[in-house]
Amino acid sequence: MASAPEDPVLERYFKGHKAAITSVDFSPNGKQLATASWDTFLMLWNCKPQARAFRYVGHKDVVTSVQFSPLGNLLASASRDRTIRLWIPDKRGKSSEFKAHTAPVRSIDFSADGQFLATASEDKSIKVWNMYRQRFLYSLYRHTHWVRCAKFSPDGRLIVSCSEDKTIKIWDTTNKQCVNNFSDSVGFANFVGFNPTGTCIASAGSDHTVKIWDIRVNKLLQHYQVHSGGVNCVSFHPSGNYLITASSDGTLKILDLLEGRLIYTLQGHTGPVFTVSFSKGGDLFSSGGADAQVLLWRTNFDGLNCKDIIKRNLKRLHFDSSPHLVDIYPRTPHPHEGKMETVETTDTTVRTLADKGEEINSYFLNPSLLSSECSPTTSKKKTEDTSDFPSESQRSIPLAVTDALEHIMEQLSVLTQTVSILEQRLTLTEDKLKDCLENQHRLLSAIQQKS
């Protein structure tokens, strides 16, 4: 019998920053943690005890956001100094500086294939960059106030953004148009992000709320009011079953999205918590806040198998229940098709640190150092195929057939889950009808006895 999931535990903390922590991100292999701070530094921590930490100096103002590239060979940062920097995450920490925004940059996000970078700024725009060519591509303008956050969908076809104009917008990266808009009359979202399947978005509200939206039917699925202060950041567990939130009330909270309830409140920080992030494997999460501390936690609560959680959650379903995350089916994958149109601008400058010379430029622009996955014409599957499987010429089954079979298996899995849910709802409906008939029978008997 599987052991019950345990409570999250604080494994260790990192001290080195001199001011509030604004952003944390784990490397893809989970062995390193990058942090950004008001002290204008980035720090790279090794998750192994007694391992050396590195401090990266270059930004001239608060560093607002930090993220590893999907391959882990680059580290991107955004700052109030209006620039974006790409760093090599090693002991030397060379960096390349990019500038196109005309106001502080609030967030940064790599697409899942590592080809593109999205940045959000107080100049009311979102800008998208090509990482292979190291070039600014295009801007998205529709927000009427500062843009606080912009994130790619898992398949890279959409971008979600939130602004102090109290709107959340969904953008199509192919035609560069705003295709959806969510408005809130009470507060604005500090942070937004897609769930792992790309069907939902979560928003962290300045009005103390956390909201989950289904972007396919434009419906608010869940609305949590569990914090007593503004929510600054959220992070989905890789399973999609849990969401962790960081708030100015000084707490972290973990929500079970399948059951729609709060399951943990964690108090480790003194003062507001500004950032939180799960590791790529979900076994760890990290948080940072105004106390300049970075806390590393072990998850433990995800011990239940995903299938067990879905089975357990079927008990929650009832007749005519509103849409819930368990009813959401994964969108079929959409690999990038063709090259994106480039838009040249005159205000774009790419500069490197003066004391590093052309050596940095040659590193960042050398395709061999960026991997074939970063090529604009290479799909997300390319690297997986060449590293983990035989080439198509060596296969007994063509790659296209394999992909088609995988797609069919995904659809069968979805259909199986759908049938299971429908059977459960049918059973619940039958039970309700039986109860109604029994109640009706009792009422008739009572009336007959009185008469």
mmCIF file of C-alpha atoms in Angstrom, residues 260 304 376 406:
data_model
loop_
_atom_site.group_PDB
_atom_site.id
_atom_site.type_symbol
_atom_site.label_atom_id
_atom_site.label_comp_id
_atom_site.label_asym_id
_atom_site.label_seq_id
_atom_site.Cartn_x
_atom_site.Cartn_y
_atom_site.Cartn_z
ATOM 1 C CA GLY A 260 -10.718 23.114 -5.396
ATOM 2 C CA LEU A 304 0.050 10.259 -4.866
ATOM 3 C CA PRO A 376 13.947 28.845 -36.297
ATOM 4 C CA GLU A 406 1.176 8.782 -30.170
#
